[in-house]
Coordinates of C-alpha atoms and ligand atoms in Angstrom, one line a residue:
X1 CA 20.8 -78.2 -4.0
X2 CA 17.1 -79.1 -3.5
X3 CA 14.6 -76.5 -2.3
X4 CA 14.3 -78.3 1.1
X5 CA 18.1 -78.8 1.4
X6 CA 18.5 -75.1 0.6
X7 CA 15.9 -74.0 3.1
X8 CA 17.1 -76.3 5.8
X9 CA 20.9 -75.6 5.3
X10 CA 20.9 -72.8 7.9
X11 CA 18.4 -74.4 10.3
X12 CA 19.6 -75.9 13.5
X13 CA 19.5 -79.6 14.5
X14 CA 16.4 -79.5 16.8
X15 CA 14.5 -77.7 14.0
X16 CA 15.5 -80.5 11.5
X17 CA 14.1 -83.2 13.8
X18 CA 10.9 -81.2 14.0
X19 CA 10.7 -81.2 10.2
X20 CA 11.2 -85.0 10.1
X21 CA 8.4 -85.5 12.7
X22 CA 6.0 -83.3 10.6
X23 CA 6.8 -85.3 7.5
X24 CA 6.0 -88.6 9.3
X25 CA 2.8 -87.1 10.8
X26 CA 1.6 -85.9 7.3
X27 CA 2.2 -89.4 6.0
X28 CA 0.3 -91.1 8.8
X29 CA -2.6 -88.6 8.4
X30 CA -2.7 -89.4 4.6
X31 CA -2.7 -93.1 5.4
X32 CA -6.0 -92.9 7.4
X33 CA -8.3 -92.3 4.3
X34 CA -6.4 -94.9 2.3
X35 CA -7.1 -97.6 5.0
X36 CA -10.8 -96.5 5.4
X37 CA -11.4 -96.4 1.6
X38 CA -9.8 -99.8 1.1
X39 CA -11.8 -101.3 3.9
X40 CA -15.1 -100.0 2.5
X41 CA -14.4 -101.0 -1.1
X42 CA -13.2 -104.5 0.0
X43 CA -16.4 -105.0 2.1
X44 CA -18.7 -103.8 -0.7
X45 CA -17.0 -106.2 -3.2
X46 CA -17.2 -109.5 -1.1
X47 CA -19.6 -108.7 1.8
X48 CA -16.9 -109.4 4.3
X49 CA -13.4 -108.0 5.2
X50 CA -10.5 -110.4 4.3
X51 CA -6.9 -109.7 3.4
X52 CA -7.5 -111.2 -0.1
X53 CA -10.6 -108.9 -0.6
X54 CA -8.5 -105.9 0.4
X55 CA -5.6 -106.8 -2.0
X56 CA -8.2 -107.4 -4.8
X57 CA -9.8 -104.0 -4.1
X58 CA -6.4 -102.3 -4.3
X59 CA -5.5 -104.1 -7.6
X60 CA -8.8 -103.5 -9.4
X61 CA -10.3 -100.2 -8.2
X62 CA -8.5 -97.4 -9.9
X63 CA -10.2 -94.8 -7.7
X64 CA -8.3 -96.2 -4.7
X65 CA -5.0 -95.5 -6.5
X66 CA -5.9 -91.8 -6.4
X67 CA -6.6 -92.1 -2.6
X68 CA -3.2 -94.0 -2.3
X69 CA -1.4 -90.8 -3.3
X70 CA -2.7 -88.9 -0.2
X71 CA -0.1 -90.1 2.4
X72 CA 2.7 -88.9 0.1
X73 CA 0.9 -85.6 -0.6
X74 CA 0.3 -85.0 3.2
X75 CA 3.9 -86.0 4.0
X76 CA 5.2 -83.4 1.4
X77 CA 2.8 -80.8 2.7
X78 CA 3.9 -81.4 6.4
X79 CA 7.5 -81.2 5.4
X80 CA 7.0 -78.0 3.4
X81 CA 5.0 -76.2 6.1
X82 CA 7.4 -77.2 8.9
X83 CA 10.4 -76.2 6.8
X84 CA 8.9 -72.8 6.3
X85 CA 8.3 -72.4 10.0
X86 CA 11.7 -73.7 11.0
X87 CA 13.4 -71.4 8.5
X88 CA 11.6 -68.5 10.0
X89 CA 12.4 -69.6 13.6
X90 CA 16.1 -70.0 12.5
X91 CA 16.1 -66.5 11.1
X92 CA 14.6 -65.0 14.3
X93 CA 17.1 -66.9 16.5
X94 CA 20.1 -65.8 14.4
X95 CA 18.8 -62.3 14.5
X96 CA 18.6 -62.5 18.3
X97 CA 22.1 -64.0 18.6
X98 CA 23.5 -61.1 16.5
X99 CA 21.7 -58.6 18.7
X100 CA 23.1 -60.3 21.9
X101 CA 26.6 -60.3 20.4
X102 CA 26.3 -56.6 19.6
X103 CA 25.1 -55.9 23.1
X104 CA 28.0 -57.8 24.7
X105 CA 30.5 -55.9 22.6
X106 CA 28.9 -52.6 23.5
X107 CA 29.1 -53.5 27.3
X108 CA 32.8 -54.5 26.9
X109 CA 33.5 -51.2 25.2
X110 CA 31.7 -49.3 28.0
X111 CA 33.6 -51.2 30.7
X112 CA 36.9 -50.4 29.1
X113 CA 35.8 -46.7 28.7
X114 CA 35.0 -46.5 32.4
X115 CA 38.4 -47.9 33.4
X116 CA 40.2 -45.3 31.4
X117 CA 38.0 -42.3 31.6
X118 CA 36.7 -40.0 34.3
X119 CA 33.0 -40.4 34.8
X120 CA 32.2 -36.8 35.6
X121 CA 33.9 -35.1 32.6
X122 CA 34.4 -38.1 30.3
X123 CA 38.0 -37.0 29.8
X124 CA 40.7 -39.7 29.9
X125 CA 41.8 -40.4 33.5
X126 CA 45.3 -40.5 35.1
X127 CA 45.8 -44.1 34.1
X128 CA 45.1 -43.4 30.4
X129 CA 47.2 -40.3 30.4
X130 CA 50.2 -42.1 32.1
X131 CA 49.8 -44.9 29.5
X132 CA 49.7 -42.5 26.5
X133 CA 52.7 -40.5 28.0
X134 CA 54.7 -43.7 28.5
X135 CA 54.0 -44.7 24.9
X136 CA 54.8 -41.2 23.6
X137 CA 58.1 -41.3 25.5
X138 CA 59.1 -44.5 23.7
X139 CA 58.2 -43.0 20.3
X140 CA 59.9 -39.7 21.1
X141 CA 63.1 -41.6 22.3
X142 CA 63.2 -43.4 19.0
X143 CA 62.5 -40.3 16.8
X144 CA 64.5 -37.8 19.0
X145 CA 61.3 -35.8 19.6
X146 CA 60.3 -33.6 22.5
X147 CA 57.2 -33.8 24.8
X148 CA 55.7 -31.4 27.3
X149 CA 53.6 -32.4 30.3
X150 CA 51.4 -29.7 31.9
X151 CA 49.7 -30.1 35.3
X152 CA 46.8 -27.6 35.8
X153 CA 45.2 -27.3 39.2
X154 CA 42.3 -25.0 40.1
X155 CA 43.1 -22.4 42.8
X156 CA 41.0 -22.4 45.9
X157 CA 38.6 -24.9 44.4
X158 CA 38.0 -26.4 47.9
X159 CA 36.4 -23.1 48.9
X160 CA 34.0 -23.3 45.9
X161 CA 33.2 -26.9 46.9
X162 CA 32.7 -25.9 50.6
X163 CA 30.5 -22.9 49.9
X164 CA 28.5 -24.2 47.0
X165 CA 28.4 -27.9 47.7
X166 CA 29.8 -30.8 45.8
X167 CA 27.1 -30.9 43.1
X168 CA 27.8 -27.3 42.1
X169 CA 31.5 -27.9 42.4
X170 CA 31.0 -30.8 39.9
X171 CA 29.0 -28.5 37.5
X172 CA 31.9 -26.1 37.5
X173 CA 34.4 -28.9 36.9
X174 CA 32.5 -30.0 33.9
X175 CA 32.5 -26.5 32.5
X176 CA 36.2 -26.2 33.2
X177 CA 36.8 -29.5 31.4
X178 CA 34.9 -28.4 28.3
X179 CA 36.7 -25.1 28.1
X180 CA 40.1 -26.7 28.5
X181 CA 39.3 -29.5 26.0
X182 CA 38.4 -26.9 23.4
X183 CA 41.9 -25.5 23.6
X184 CA 43.5 -28.9 22.9
X185 CA 44.2 -30.0 19.3
X186 CA 44.7 -33.7 18.4
X187 CA 46.9 -35.7 19.0
X188 CA 47.6 -33.7 22.2
X189 CA 45.7 -35.2 25.2
X190 CA 44.0 -33.7 28.2
X191 CA 43.0 -35.8 31.2
X192 CA 41.4 -35.3 34.6
X193 CA 44.1 -36.6 37.0
X194 CA 42.8 -35.5 40.3
X195 CA 39.7 -33.9 41.8
X196 CA 40.5 -30.4 40.4
X197 CA 43.6 -31.3 38.6
X198 CA 44.1 -31.8 34.8
X199 CA 47.1 -33.2 33.0
X200 CA 47.9 -32.3 29.4
X201 CA 50.4 -34.0 27.1
X202 CA 51.8 -32.0 24.2
X203 CA 53.5 -33.9 21.4
X204 CA 56.7 -32.4 20.0
X205 CA 56.2 -28.7 21.0
X206 CA 58.5 -26.7 18.7
X207 CA 59.9 -24.4 21.5
X208 CA 59.5 -23.5 25.2
X209 CA 57.9 -20.2 23.9
X210 CA 55.1 -22.2 22.3
X211 CA 54.4 -24.0 25.6
X212 CA 54.3 -20.6 27.4
X213 CA 51.8 -19.3 24.9
X214 CA 49.8 -22.5 25.2
X215 CA 49.7 -22.0 29.0
X216 CA 48.5 -18.5 28.6
X217 CA 45.7 -19.8 26.3
X218 CA 44.7 -22.2 29.1
X219 CA 44.4 -19.3 31.5
X220 CA 42.5 -17.3 29.0
X221 CA 40.0 -20.1 28.5
X222 CA 39.2 -19.9 32.2
X223 CA 39.0 -16.1 32.3
X224 CA 35.3 -15.6 31.6
X225 CA 33.2 -16.2 34.7
X226 CA 31.5 -19.6 35.2
X227 CA 27.8 -19.5 35.4
X228 CA 25.9 -21.3 38.1
X229 CA 22.2 -20.6 38.6
X230 CA 22.0 -16.9 38.9
X231 CA 25.6 -16.4 40.0
X232 CA 28.9 -16.0 38.2
X233 CA 32.2 -17.4 39.6
X234 CA 35.7 -16.7 38.8
X235 CA 38.0 -19.7 38.6
X236 CA 41.8 -19.4 38.4
X237 CA 44.4 -22.1 37.9
X238 CA 48.1 -22.8 38.4
X239 CA 50.1 -24.7 35.8
X240 CA 53.3 -26.7 36.2
X241 CA 55.3 -27.8 33.2
X242 CA 57.9 -30.5 32.6
X243 CA 59.7 -31.4 29.4
X244 CA 60.9 -34.7 28.0
X245 CA 63.8 -35.5 27.9
X246 CA 65.0 -32.6 30.0
X247 CA 63.1 -33.3 33.2
X248 CA 62.7 -37.1 33.3
X249 CA 62.3 -40.1 31.1
X250 CA 59.3 -41.9 32.6
X251 CA 55.7 -41.0 32.9
X252 CA 55.5 -41.0 36.7
X253 CA 58.6 -38.8 37.1
X254 CA 57.3 -36.2 34.5
X255 CA 53.9 -36.1 36.1
X256 CA 55.3 -35.8 39.6
X257 CA 57.6 -33.0 38.6
X258 CA 54.9 -31.2 36.8
X259 CA 52.9 -31.4 40.0
X260 CA 55.8 -30.0 41.9
X261 CA 56.2 -27.1 39.4
X262 CA 52.4 -26.5 39.7
X263 CA 52.7 -26.2 43.5
X264 CA 55.6 -23.8 43.0
X265 CA 53.4 -21.7 40.6
X266 CA 50.6 -21.7 43.2
X267 CA 52.8 -20.6 46.0
X268 CA 54.3 -17.8 43.9
X269 CA 50.9 -16.8 42.4
X270 CA 52.7 -16.9 39.0
X271 CA 50.0 -18.7 37.0
X272 CA 52.5 -21.1 35.5
X273 CA 56.0 -22.4 36.1
X274 CA 58.5 -24.5 34.3
X275 CA 60.0 -27.2 36.5
X276 CA 63.5 -26.5 37.8
X277 CA 65.8 -28.5 40.0
X278 CA 65.5 -25.9 42.8
X279 CA 61.8 -26.6 43.1
X280 CA 62.6 -30.2 43.7
X281 CA 62.8 -30.8 47.4
X282 CA 63.9 -34.4 46.6
X283 CA 66.8 -35.5 44.5
X284 CA 66.0 -37.5 41.3
X285 CA 66.9 -40.8 43.0
X286 CA 64.2 -40.2 45.5
X287 CA 61.7 -39.3 42.8
X288 CA 62.6 -42.6 41.0
X289 CA 62.0 -44.2 44.4
X290 CA 58.5 -43.0 44.4
X291 CA 57.8 -44.7 41.0
X292 CA 59.3 -47.8 42.5
X293 CA 57.0 -47.5 45.6
X294 CA 54.0 -47.1 43.3
X295 CA 55.0 -50.3 41.6
X296 CA 55.7 -52.1 44.9
X297 CA 52.2 -51.2 46.1
X298 CA 50.6 -52.4 42.9
X299 CA 52.6 -55.6 42.9
X300 CA 51.9 -56.3 46.6
X301 CA 55.7 -56.2 47.4
X302 CA 55.4 -54.4 50.7
X303 CA 55.3 -56.2 54.0
X304 CA 53.7 -55.5 57.4
X305 CA 55.5 -56.1 60.7
X306 CA 53.7 -56.1 64.0
X307 CA 54.8 -54.7 67.3
X308 CA 53.0 -55.8 70.5
X309 CA 51.6 -53.3 73.0
X310 CA 51.1 -54.5 76.6
X311 CA 48.3 -53.3 78.7
X312 CA 50.0 -52.5 82.1
X313 CA 46.8 -53.1 84.1
X314 CA 46.2 -56.7 82.8
X315 CA 49.8 -57.4 81.8
X316 CA 48.4 -58.7 78.5
X317 CA 49.0 -57.9 74.9
X318 CA 45.6 -57.0 73.4
X319 CA 46.8 -54.9 70.5
X320 CA 49.7 -54.8 68.0
X321 CA 50.8 -51.9 65.8
X322 CA 51.1 -52.6 62.1
X323 CA 54.3 -51.0 60.6
X324 CA 55.0 -51.1 56.9
X325 CA 58.3 -52.6 55.6
X326 CA 59.8 -52.1 52.1
X327 CA 62.6 -54.3 51.0
X328 CA 63.4 -52.9 47.6
X329 CA 65.4 -55.2 45.3
X330 CA 67.8 -52.5 44.2
X331 CA 68.2 -50.6 47.5
X332 CA 67.6 -53.2 50.2
X333 CA 65.6 -52.2 53.3
X334 CA 64.2 -48.7 53.2
X335 CA 63.0 -47.3 56.4
X336 CA 59.4 -46.0 56.6
X337 CA 60.8 -42.8 58.1
X338 CA 62.4 -42.2 54.7
X339 CA 59.7 -43.2 52.3
X340 CA 56.5 -42.4 54.2
X341 CA 57.2 -38.6 54.3
X342 CA 58.0 -38.7 50.6
X343 CA 54.8 -40.6 49.9
X344 CA 52.9 -38.1 52.1
X345 CA 53.9 -35.3 49.8
X346 CA 52.4 -37.0 46.8
X347 CA 49.1 -38.7 46.1
X348 CA 50.8 -42.0 46.6
X349 CA 50.1 -42.1 50.3
X350 CA 46.5 -42.9 49.7
X351 CA 47.0 -46.2 47.9
X352 CA 49.8 -46.9 50.5
X353 CA 47.4 -46.4 53.4
X354 CA 44.7 -48.5 51.6
X355 CA 47.2 -51.3 51.1
X356 CA 48.2 -51.2 54.8
X357 CA 44.6 -51.1 56.0
X358 CA 43.6 -54.0 53.8
X359 CA 46.6 -56.2 54.9
X360 CA 46.2 -55.3 58.6
X361 CA 42.5 -56.0 58.7
X362 CA 42.9 -59.3 56.9
X363 CA 45.7 -60.3 59.3
X364 CA 43.5 -59.3 62.3
X365 CA 40.7 -61.5 60.9
X366 CA 43.1 -64.5 60.6
X367 CA 44.3 -64.1 64.2
X368 CA 40.8 -63.8 65.5
X369 CA 39.7 -66.9 63.6
X370 CA 42.6 -68.8 65.1
X371 CA 41.5 -67.7 68.6
X372 CA 44.1 -64.9 69.1
X373 CA 42.0 -62.1 70.6
X374 CA 44.1 -59.0 69.5
X375 CA 43.3 -55.7 68.0
X376 CA 45.4 -53.9 65.4
X377 CA 46.6 -50.3 65.2
X378 CA 47.3 -48.7 61.8
X379 CA 49.1 -45.4 61.1
X380 CA 47.2 -42.9 59.1
X381 CA 48.6 -39.8 57.3
X382 CA 47.3 -36.3 57.2
X383 CA 46.2 -36.6 53.6
X384 CA 44.1 -39.7 54.5
X385 CA 42.3 -37.7 57.1
X386 CA 41.1 -35.2 54.5
X387 CA 39.7 -38.0 52.3
X388 CA 36.0 -38.1 52.9
X389 CA 35.9 -41.7 51.4
X390 CA 38.3 -43.1 54.0
X391 CA 35.5 -44.2 56.4
X392 CA 33.6 -46.0 53.6
X393 CA 36.8 -47.7 52.5
X394 CA 37.4 -48.9 56.0
X395 CA 33.8 -50.0 56.5
X396 CA 34.1 -52.0 53.3
X397 CA 37.3 -53.7 54.4
X398 CA 36.0 -54.5 57.9
X399 CA 32.8 -56.0 56.5
X400 CA 34.5 -58.1 53.9
X401 CA 36.9 -59.6 56.5
X402 CA 34.2 -59.8 59.2
X403 CA 36.4 -57.7 61.5
X404 CA 34.7 -55.9 64.4
X405 CA 35.4 -52.1 64.2
X406 CA 36.3 -52.1 67.9
X407 CA 39.4 -54.2 67.0
X408 CA 40.8 -51.4 64.8
X409 CA 42.7 -48.4 66.1
X410 CA 43.9 -45.6 63.9
X411 CA 47.0 -43.7 64.9
X412 CA 47.1 -40.1 63.7
X413 CA 49.6 -37.4 64.5
X414 CA 48.8 -34.0 66.0
X415 CA 50.0 -32.3 62.9
X416 CA 47.7 -34.2 60.6
X417 CA 44.6 -32.8 62.4
X418 CA 45.9 -29.2 62.4
X419 CA 46.3 -29.0 58.6
X420 CA 42.6 -28.8 57.9
X421 CA 40.9 -29.1 61.3
X422 CA 37.3 -29.0 60.0
X423 CA 37.6 -31.7 57.4
X424 CA 39.8 -33.9 59.7
X425 CA 37.2 -33.6 62.4
X426 CA 34.4 -34.6 60.1
X427 CA 36.3 -37.8 59.0
X428 CA 37.3 -38.6 62.6
X429 CA 33.7 -38.2 63.9
X430 CA 32.5 -40.6 61.2
X431 CA 35.2 -43.1 62.0
X432 CA 34.5 -43.1 65.7
X433 CA 30.7 -43.3 65.2
X434 CA 31.5 -46.5 63.2
X435 CA 33.1 -47.9 66.5
X436 CA 36.8 -47.4 65.6
X437 CA 39.2 -46.0 68.2
X438 CA 41.6 -43.1 67.5
X439 CA 45.0 -42.6 69.1
X440 CA 47.2 -39.5 68.9
X441 CA 50.6 -40.8 67.9
X442 CA 54.0 -39.1 68.8
X443 CA 52.2 -37.0 71.3
X444 CA 54.3 -34.1 72.7
X445 CA 56.1 -33.3 69.4
X446 CA 53.3 -31.3 67.8
X447 CA 51.9 -28.0 68.6
X448 CA 48.2 -28.7 69.2
X449 CA 46.5 -26.8 71.9
X450 CA 45.4 -28.9 74.8
X451 CA 41.9 -27.4 74.7
X452 CA 41.6 -28.5 71.1
X453 CA 42.8 -32.1 71.9
X454 CA 40.0 -32.3 74.5
X455 CA 37.4 -31.7 71.8
X456 CA 38.6 -34.4 69.5
X457 CA 36.8 -37.8 69.4
X458 CA 39.9 -39.7 70.5
X459 CA 40.4 -42.5 73.0
X460 CA 44.2 -42.5 73.6
X461 CA 47.4 -40.5 73.4
X462 CA 50.6 -42.1 72.7
X463 CA 53.7 -40.4 74.2
X464 CA 56.4 -39.9 71.6
X465 CA 59.3 -42.3 71.9
X466 CA 61.9 -39.5 72.2
X467 CA 60.6 -38.6 75.7
X468 CA 60.2 -42.2 76.8
X469 CA 63.7 -43.2 75.7
X470 CA 65.1 -40.1 77.5
X471 CA 63.0 -40.3 80.7
X472 CA 65.4 -42.8 82.4
X473 CA 68.4 -40.4 82.3
X474 CA 66.8 -37.0 81.7
X475 CA 64.8 -35.4 84.5
X476 CA 63.0 -33.0 82.1
X477 CA 61.8 -35.9 79.9
X478 CA 60.6 -37.7 83.0
X479 CA 58.6 -34.6 84.0
X480 CA 57.1 -34.3 80.6
X481 CA 56.1 -37.9 80.5
X482 CA 54.5 -37.6 83.9
X483 CA 52.6 -34.5 82.9
X484 CA 51.3 -36.1 79.7
X485 CA 50.0 -39.1 81.7
X486 CA 48.2 -36.8 84.2
X487 CA 46.8 -34.6 81.4
X488 CA 45.6 -37.6 79.4
X489 CA 43.8 -39.1 82.4
X490 CA 42.3 -35.8 83.3
X491 CA 40.8 -35.6 79.8
X492 CA 39.4 -39.2 80.3
X493 CA 41.9 -40.7 77.8
X494 CA 44.1 -43.7 77.9
X495 CA 47.8 -43.0 77.8
X496 CA 50.3 -45.3 76.0
X497 CA 54.1 -45.0 75.8
X498 CA 56.2 -46.0 72.8
X499 CA 59.9 -46.5 72.7
X500 CA 60.2 -48.5 76.0
X501 CA 63.6 -49.9 75.8
X502 CA 64.4 -50.9 79.4
X503 CA 63.1 -52.4 82.6
X504 CA 63.6 -49.0 84.3
X505 CA 61.5 -47.1 81.8
X506 CA 58.8 -49.8 82.1
X507 CA 58.7 -49.7 85.9
X508 CA 58.7 -45.9 85.9
X509 CA 55.8 -45.8 83.5
X510 CA 53.9 -48.4 85.5
X511 CA 54.4 -46.3 88.7
X512 CA 53.1 -43.2 87.0
X513 CA 49.9 -44.9 86.0
X514 CA 50.6 -45.2 82.2
X515 CA 48.0 -47.6 80.7
X516 CA 50.1 -49.4 78.1
X517 CA 53.6 -49.7 76.8
X518 CA 55.3 -50.6 73.5
X519 CA 59.0 -50.9 72.7
X520 CA 62.1 -52.9 72.1
X521 CA 62.2 -54.1 75.7
X522 CA 59.0 -56.1 75.0
X523 CA 59.8 -56.8 71.4
X524 CA 60.9 -55.3 68.1
X525 CA 58.3 -55.3 65.3
X526 CA 58.0 -58.9 63.9
X527 CA 56.6 -60.4 60.7
X528 CA 53.4 -62.5 60.9
X529 CA 55.2 -65.8 61.4
X530 CA 57.6 -64.5 64.1
X531 CA 54.8 -62.9 66.1
X532 CA 52.9 -66.2 66.3
X533 CA 56.1 -67.8 67.9
X534 CA 56.4 -64.8 70.1
X535 CA 52.8 -65.2 71.3
X536 CA 53.4 -68.9 72.0
X537 CA 56.5 -68.2 74.1
X538 CA 56.2 -64.8 75.6
X539 CA 54.7 -64.5 79.2
X540 CA 53.4 -61.0 78.3
X541 CA 51.1 -62.5 75.7
X542 CA 49.4 -64.5 78.4
X543 CA 48.4 -61.9 80.9
X544 CA 49.3 -61.3 84.6
X545 CA 47.5 -64.4 85.9
X546 CA 49.3 -66.7 83.5
X547 CA 52.6 -65.0 84.2
X548 CA 52.2 -65.7 87.8
X549 CA 51.6 -69.4 87.0
X550 CA 54.6 -69.4 84.7
X551 CA 56.7 -67.8 87.4
X552 CA 55.4 -70.3 90.0
X553 CA 56.3 -73.2 87.8
X554 CA 59.8 -71.9 87.3
X555 CA 60.4 -71.6 91.1
Ligands
C2E601 P1 55.4 -44.7 64.8 O1 54.0 -44.9 64.4 O2 55.6 -43.8 66.0 O3 55.9 -46.1 65.1 C1 56.8 -46.5 66.1 C2 58.2 -46.5 65.5 O4 59.1 -46.7 66.6 C3 58.5 -47.7 64.7 O5 59.4 -47.3 63.7 C4 59.0 -48.7 65.6 O6 59.8 -49.7 65.0 C5 59.9 -47.8 66.5 N1 60.1 -48.3 67.8 C6 59.3 -49.1 68.5 N2 59.8 -49.4 69.7 C7 61.0 -48.7 69.8 C8 62.0 -48.6 70.8 O7 61.9 -49.2 71.9 N3 63.0 -47.8 70.5 C9 63.1 -47.1 69.3 N4 64.2 -46.4 69.2 N5 62.2 -47.2 68.4 C10 61.1 -48.0 68.6 P2 59.3 -47.6 62.2 O8 58.7 -49.0 62.0 O9 60.6 -47.4 61.6 O10 58.2 -46.6 61.8 C11 58.6 -45.2 61.8 C12 57.4 -44.4 61.5 O11 57.0 -44.5 60.2 C13 56.2 -44.7 62.4 O12 56.3 -44.1 63.6 C14 55.1 -44.1 61.6 O13 55.0 -42.8 61.8 C15 55.6 -44.4 60.2 N6 54.9 -45.6 59.7 C16 55.3 -46.9 59.8 N7 54.4 -47.7 59.2 C17 53.5 -46.8 58.6 C18 52.3 -47.0 57.9 O14 51.9 -48.2 57.6 N8 51.6 -45.9 57.5 C19 52.0 -44.7 57.8 N9 51.3 -43.6 57.4 N10 53.1 -44.4 58.5 C20 53.8 -45.5 59.0
MG602 MG1 52.3 -45.3 65.2
MG603 MG1 54.9 -42.9 67.3

């Protein structure tokens, strides 16, 4: 290979064309002295410039032959210099490309790390732990090995967070994570699976005794006080333990049962507890159902049905309640009254509520865009009310669907506020300051003090359907309904009644001044297609004025 070929072999096409241009330019520059010298010599020889004189000068004057070499010399020089430059440019660009490639690879690795690790402690997160556990289960099944899953939750960590603030709480969590991590030997895995909850996977523990010893070691690791500024803090933990294959054969079930055992340990102040069937308030089929529910949420397999609510003053539907529906392939229809309470006892209720909110808000946007001016009510669980991120999640969903906060109502139960009043009140206050309305669902079944209700930022109470269904035949229920309506109005609240199944109940409620009604008499909950037909056909959807017109036409 020639020197040029060798040099240019790794040079790109644009650079090669630059080399050719430089060669041509060198040749042309060298040609200029040749032409000038030939013209001068030709003129000096014959006293005039003719073509014959110039040819003669080129033939006979040897000095001109030396000058004739110049175009080739300049061409060679041009090519050489430009090749050198091109080669250097090529090297720089290839270096930059390599750097860019390395940067992209580093970014990809970092993104993957973020998806599978907790940002505060840099430990694996719940997703990665569940993934490793599932993989470990398949290997253990094949090799007839055992596994242990430990769930460790800090005791009264909320108090630490509340008194010292979140930043200090985070500093303690980091120290806890480092101490726990130091007790774990490879290939065993520790992960942060909740705010103050850690999950540990032990591969092939030789005996239950060893797991007990290991749990003691975890407690010991947390024994020394934690240092924060000038203060020292004691942190204790409760540990729940499950074993594979004894207590389950999928990752979700083992983790959920470890959490149950951890709660049992916490209640008994035992430090740690091995899962046992008695701790299980649900049978295994139900636990399996929770894994299925998680899957159904992730795969978007749930549905929302909508039940209209009529405003008795205008006779118009201006709101519907979103009610979740789950048609599970193996089990058929499962009532929300069965699976919601189960989800509420696990962390699953949070993704469930987010799914419902997202769907409901999107549906509301679609209706509004098509000119249907209705708001939507969504049921919210106690755990959601203790989640400080809920208002931000809702704000994001509303903004992305361009839904006005006033069109969204959140239905909460009395019980959910009573669990942790201070935190619930904080979340509720933020939600109402965003413009959302809050309704107290199933009113009358809880035990909240009326004085307390009056301090809450709510706009409506919704009388529980058991009183409304009973009010037609049962005098006591009728009295209770009447009292609730009076009470609500005295507190400046709107009063709604659910479970209106008959014309009698409707009329009675209207007479007592109830503001709105919802129930099978008007309509059962419907899917998004059915409700559009209902809106097109039902006189209630039109309002009192339109109803009168419809009635007039019928006469
Ligand atoms: P809820 O919020 O009190 O909803 C009203 C329930 O009463 C619905 O039952 C509805 O179908 C039923 N209902 C409506 N009108 C009548 C009537 O005239 N007679 C009778 N007997 N029942 C009537 P559903 O859909 O089975 O929901 C039951 C409960 O499950 C709801 O009670 C709510 O507490 C919960 N739930 C439903 N969807 C969700 C959800 O998306 N999230 C949460 N957290 N809970 C939900
Ligand atoms: Mg409700
Ligand atoms: Mg209700």
